[in-house]
PDB file of C-alpha atoms in Angstrom:
ATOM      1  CA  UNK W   1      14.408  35.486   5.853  1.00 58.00           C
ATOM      2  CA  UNK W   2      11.417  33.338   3.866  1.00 64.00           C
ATOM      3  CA  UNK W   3      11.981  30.873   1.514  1.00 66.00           C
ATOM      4  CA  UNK W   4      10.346  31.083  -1.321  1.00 67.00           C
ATOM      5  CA  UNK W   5       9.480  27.853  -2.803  1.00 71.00           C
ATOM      6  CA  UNK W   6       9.346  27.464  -6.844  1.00 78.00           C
ATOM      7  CA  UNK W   7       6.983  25.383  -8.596  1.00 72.00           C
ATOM      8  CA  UNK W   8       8.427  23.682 -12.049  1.00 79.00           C
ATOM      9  CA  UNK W   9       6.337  22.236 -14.649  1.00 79.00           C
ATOM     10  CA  UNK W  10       7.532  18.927 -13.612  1.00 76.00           C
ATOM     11  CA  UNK W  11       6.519  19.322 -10.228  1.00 69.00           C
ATOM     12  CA  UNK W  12       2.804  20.485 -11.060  1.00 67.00           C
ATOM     13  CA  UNK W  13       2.745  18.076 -13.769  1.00 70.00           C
ATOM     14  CA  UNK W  14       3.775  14.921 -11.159  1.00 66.00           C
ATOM     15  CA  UNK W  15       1.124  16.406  -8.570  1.00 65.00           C
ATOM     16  CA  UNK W  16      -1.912  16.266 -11.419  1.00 67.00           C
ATOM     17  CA  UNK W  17      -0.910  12.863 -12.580  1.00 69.00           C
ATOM     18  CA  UNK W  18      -2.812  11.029 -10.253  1.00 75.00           C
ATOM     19  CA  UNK W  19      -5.925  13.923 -10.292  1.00 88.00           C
ATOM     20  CA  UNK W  20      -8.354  13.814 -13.116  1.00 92.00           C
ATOM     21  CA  UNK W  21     -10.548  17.045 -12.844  1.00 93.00           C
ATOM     22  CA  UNK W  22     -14.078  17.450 -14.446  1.00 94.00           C
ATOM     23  CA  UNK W  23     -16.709  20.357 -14.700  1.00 94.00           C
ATOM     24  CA  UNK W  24     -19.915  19.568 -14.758  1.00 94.00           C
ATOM     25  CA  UNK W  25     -22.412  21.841 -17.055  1.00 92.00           C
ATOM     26  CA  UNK W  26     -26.113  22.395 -17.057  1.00 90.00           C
ATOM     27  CA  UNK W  27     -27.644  24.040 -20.118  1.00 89.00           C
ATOM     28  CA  UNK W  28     -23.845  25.028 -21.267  1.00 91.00           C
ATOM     29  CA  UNK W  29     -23.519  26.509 -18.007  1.00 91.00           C
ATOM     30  CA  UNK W  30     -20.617  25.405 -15.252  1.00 92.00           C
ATOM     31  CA  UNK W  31     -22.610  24.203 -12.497  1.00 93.00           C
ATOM     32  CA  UNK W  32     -20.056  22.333 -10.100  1.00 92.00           C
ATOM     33  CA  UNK W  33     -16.856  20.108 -10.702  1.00 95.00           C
ATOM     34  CA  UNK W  34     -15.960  16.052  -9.872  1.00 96.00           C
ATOM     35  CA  UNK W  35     -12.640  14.771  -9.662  1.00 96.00           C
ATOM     36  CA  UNK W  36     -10.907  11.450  -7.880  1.00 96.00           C
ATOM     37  CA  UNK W  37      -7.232  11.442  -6.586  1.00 95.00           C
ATOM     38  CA  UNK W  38      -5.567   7.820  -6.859  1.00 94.00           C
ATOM     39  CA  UNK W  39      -4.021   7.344  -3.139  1.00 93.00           C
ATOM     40  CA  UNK W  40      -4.539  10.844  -1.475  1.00 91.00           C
ATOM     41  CA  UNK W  41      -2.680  10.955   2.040  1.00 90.00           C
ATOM     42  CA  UNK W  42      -6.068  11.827   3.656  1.00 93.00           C
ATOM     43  CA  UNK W  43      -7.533   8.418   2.994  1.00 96.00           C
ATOM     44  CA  UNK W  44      -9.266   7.002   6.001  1.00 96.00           C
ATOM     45  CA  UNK W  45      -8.086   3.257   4.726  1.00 96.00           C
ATOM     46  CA  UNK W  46      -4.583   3.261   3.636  1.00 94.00           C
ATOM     47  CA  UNK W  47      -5.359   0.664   0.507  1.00 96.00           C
ATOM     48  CA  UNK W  48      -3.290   0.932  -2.383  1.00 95.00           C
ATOM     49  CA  UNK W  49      -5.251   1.735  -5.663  1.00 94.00           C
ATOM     50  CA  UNK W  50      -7.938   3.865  -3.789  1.00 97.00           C
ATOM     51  CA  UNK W  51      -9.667   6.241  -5.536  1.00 97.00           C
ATOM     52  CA  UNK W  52     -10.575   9.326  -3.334  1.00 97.00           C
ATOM     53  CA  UNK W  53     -13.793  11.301  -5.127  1.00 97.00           C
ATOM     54  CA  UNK W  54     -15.296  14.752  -4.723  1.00 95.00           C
ATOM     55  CA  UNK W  55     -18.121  16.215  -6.293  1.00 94.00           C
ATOM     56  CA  UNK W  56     -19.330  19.905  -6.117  1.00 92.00           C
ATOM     57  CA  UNK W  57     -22.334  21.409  -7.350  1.00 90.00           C
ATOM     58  CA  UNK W  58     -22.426  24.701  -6.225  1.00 85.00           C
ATOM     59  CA  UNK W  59     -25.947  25.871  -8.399  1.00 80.00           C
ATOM     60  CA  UNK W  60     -29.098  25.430  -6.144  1.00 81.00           C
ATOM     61  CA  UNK W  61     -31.257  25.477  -9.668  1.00 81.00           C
ATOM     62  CA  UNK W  62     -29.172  22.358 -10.196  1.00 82.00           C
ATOM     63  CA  UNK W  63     -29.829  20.329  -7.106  1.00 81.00           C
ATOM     64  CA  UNK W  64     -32.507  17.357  -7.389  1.00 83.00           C
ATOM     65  CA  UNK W  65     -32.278  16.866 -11.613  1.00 88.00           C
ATOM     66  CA  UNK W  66     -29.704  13.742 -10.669  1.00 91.00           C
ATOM     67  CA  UNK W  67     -26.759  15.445 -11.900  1.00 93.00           C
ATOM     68  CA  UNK W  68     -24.735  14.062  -8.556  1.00 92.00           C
ATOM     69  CA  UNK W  69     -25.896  10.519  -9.612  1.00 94.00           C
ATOM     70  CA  UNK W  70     -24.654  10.507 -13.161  1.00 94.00           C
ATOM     71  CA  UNK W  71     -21.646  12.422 -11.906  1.00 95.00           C
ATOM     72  CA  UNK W  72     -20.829   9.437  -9.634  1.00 96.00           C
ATOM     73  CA  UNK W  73     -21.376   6.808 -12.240  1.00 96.00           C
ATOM     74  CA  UNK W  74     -19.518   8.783 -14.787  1.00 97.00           C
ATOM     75  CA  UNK W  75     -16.195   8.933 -11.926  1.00 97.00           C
ATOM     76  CA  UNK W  76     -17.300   5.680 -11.465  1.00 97.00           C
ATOM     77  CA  UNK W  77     -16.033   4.500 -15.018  1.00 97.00           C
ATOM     78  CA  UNK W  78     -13.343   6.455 -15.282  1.00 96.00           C
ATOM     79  CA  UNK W  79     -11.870   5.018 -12.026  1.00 97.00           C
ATOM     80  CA  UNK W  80     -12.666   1.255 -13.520  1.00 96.00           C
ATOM     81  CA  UNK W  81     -10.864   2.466 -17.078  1.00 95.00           C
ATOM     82  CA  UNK W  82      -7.683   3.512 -14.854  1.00 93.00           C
ATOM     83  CA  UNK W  83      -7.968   0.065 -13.266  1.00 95.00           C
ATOM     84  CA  UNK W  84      -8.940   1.043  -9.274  1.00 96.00           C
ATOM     85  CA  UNK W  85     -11.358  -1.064  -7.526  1.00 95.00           C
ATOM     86  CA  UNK W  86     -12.372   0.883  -4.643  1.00 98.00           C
ATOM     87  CA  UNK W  87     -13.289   4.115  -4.009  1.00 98.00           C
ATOM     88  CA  UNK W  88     -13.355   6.014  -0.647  1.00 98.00           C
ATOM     89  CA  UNK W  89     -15.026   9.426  -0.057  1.00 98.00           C
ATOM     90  CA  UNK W  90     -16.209  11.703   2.566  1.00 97.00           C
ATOM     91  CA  UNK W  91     -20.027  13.337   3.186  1.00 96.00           C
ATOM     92  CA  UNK W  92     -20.754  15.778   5.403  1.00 95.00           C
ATOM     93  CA  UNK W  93     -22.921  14.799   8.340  1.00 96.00           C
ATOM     94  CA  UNK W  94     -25.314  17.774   7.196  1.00 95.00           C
ATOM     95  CA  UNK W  95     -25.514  16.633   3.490  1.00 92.00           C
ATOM     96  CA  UNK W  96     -28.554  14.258   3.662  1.00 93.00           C
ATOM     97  CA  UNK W  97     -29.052  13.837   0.242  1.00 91.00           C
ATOM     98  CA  UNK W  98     -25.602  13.087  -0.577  1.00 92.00           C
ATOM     99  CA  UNK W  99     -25.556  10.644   2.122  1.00 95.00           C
ATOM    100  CA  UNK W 100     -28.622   8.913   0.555  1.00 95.00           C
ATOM    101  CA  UNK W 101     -27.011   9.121  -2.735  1.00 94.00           C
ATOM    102  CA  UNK W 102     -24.135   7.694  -2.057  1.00 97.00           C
ATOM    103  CA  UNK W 103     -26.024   4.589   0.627  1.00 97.00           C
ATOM    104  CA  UNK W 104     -27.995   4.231  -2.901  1.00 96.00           C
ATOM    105  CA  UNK W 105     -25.194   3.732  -5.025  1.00 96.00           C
ATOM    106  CA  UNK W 106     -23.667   0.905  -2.836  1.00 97.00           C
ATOM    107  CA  UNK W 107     -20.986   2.975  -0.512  1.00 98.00           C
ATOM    108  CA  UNK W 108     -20.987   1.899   2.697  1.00 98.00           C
ATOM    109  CA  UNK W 109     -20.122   3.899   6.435  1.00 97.00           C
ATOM    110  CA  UNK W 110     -16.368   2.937   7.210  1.00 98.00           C
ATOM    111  CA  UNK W 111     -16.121   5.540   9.821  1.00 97.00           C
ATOM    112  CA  UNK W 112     -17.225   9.006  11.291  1.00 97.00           C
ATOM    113  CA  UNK W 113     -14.706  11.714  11.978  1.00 95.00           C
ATOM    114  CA  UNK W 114     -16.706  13.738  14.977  1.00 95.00           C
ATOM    115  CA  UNK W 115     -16.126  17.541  14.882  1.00 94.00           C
ATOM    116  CA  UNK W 116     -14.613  17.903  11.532  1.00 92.00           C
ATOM    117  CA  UNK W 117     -16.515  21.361   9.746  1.00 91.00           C
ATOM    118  CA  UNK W 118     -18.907  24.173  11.267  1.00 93.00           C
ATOM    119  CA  UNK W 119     -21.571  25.388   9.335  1.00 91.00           C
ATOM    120  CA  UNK W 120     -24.713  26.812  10.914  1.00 93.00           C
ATOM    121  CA  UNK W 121     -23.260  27.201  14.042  1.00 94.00           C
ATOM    122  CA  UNK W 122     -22.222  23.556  14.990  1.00 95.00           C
ATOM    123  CA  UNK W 123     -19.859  20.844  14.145  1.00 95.00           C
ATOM    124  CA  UNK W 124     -20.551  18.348  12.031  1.00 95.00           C
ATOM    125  CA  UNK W 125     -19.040  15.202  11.717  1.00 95.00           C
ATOM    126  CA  UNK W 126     -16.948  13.812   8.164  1.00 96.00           C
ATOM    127  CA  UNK W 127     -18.754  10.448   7.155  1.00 98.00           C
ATOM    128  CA  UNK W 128     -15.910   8.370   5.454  1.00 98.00           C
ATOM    129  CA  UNK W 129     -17.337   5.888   3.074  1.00 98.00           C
ATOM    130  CA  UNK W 130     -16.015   3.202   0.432  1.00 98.00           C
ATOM    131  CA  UNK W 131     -17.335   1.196  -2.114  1.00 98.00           C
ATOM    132  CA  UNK W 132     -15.698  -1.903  -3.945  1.00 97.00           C
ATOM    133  CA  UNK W 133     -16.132  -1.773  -7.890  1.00 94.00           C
ATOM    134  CA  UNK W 134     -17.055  -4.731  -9.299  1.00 82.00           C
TER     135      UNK W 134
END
């Protein structure tokens, strides 16, 4: 027999607490999302007060206009206002430009997680990075 498993208000309420969602438009069009998580489980360093961001921007016509830049300062702020100091994120080893972005912005390699996603037909590795607000 399965167990079904019942999700309260409480409960999803608790869960969201520490996730702050944001969509991102172009034009008054949705174009992607960014949100952080404050201590995710999946953190490569275990710090308390983390910030874990992720940024999607799913619209090729939207690429290259430095939405992803003012995206990440605009995270960047918000984390500050909730009082975190460091932030910790992961790139795809495929994602050049968001690799460049982020070396740009002051995040810095912590570590490489080989064989993480496919895409094209190969593995890529997960690029953990962090960056200490100041």
């Amino acid at each position: 027999m399965e167990r079904q498993t019942v999700l309260t208000m409480d409960d999803l309420t608790q869960r969201l607490e520490h996730h702050h969602i944001y969509l991102i438009y172009l034009d008054d069009k949705i174009i992607g999302e960014m949100n952080y998580m404050v201590d995710p489980p999946h953190l490569y360093k275990k710090k308390p007060g983390t910030a874990w961001i992720g940024i999607t921007i799913g619209e090729p016509e939207a690429r290259g206009k430095g939405i992803g830049y003012r995206a990440i300062q605009f995270l960047e702020e918000q984390i500050k206002q909730h009082g975190l100091m460091r932030i910790e994120l992961g790139v795809f080893e495929f994602n050049l430009q968001a690799h460049k972005l982020y070396k740009k912005l002051g995040y810095e390699e912590i570590s490489r997680i080989h064989d993480f996603t496919f895409w094209q037909n190969r593995m890529w590795s997960d690029i953990r990075m962090e960056k200490v607000l100041g």
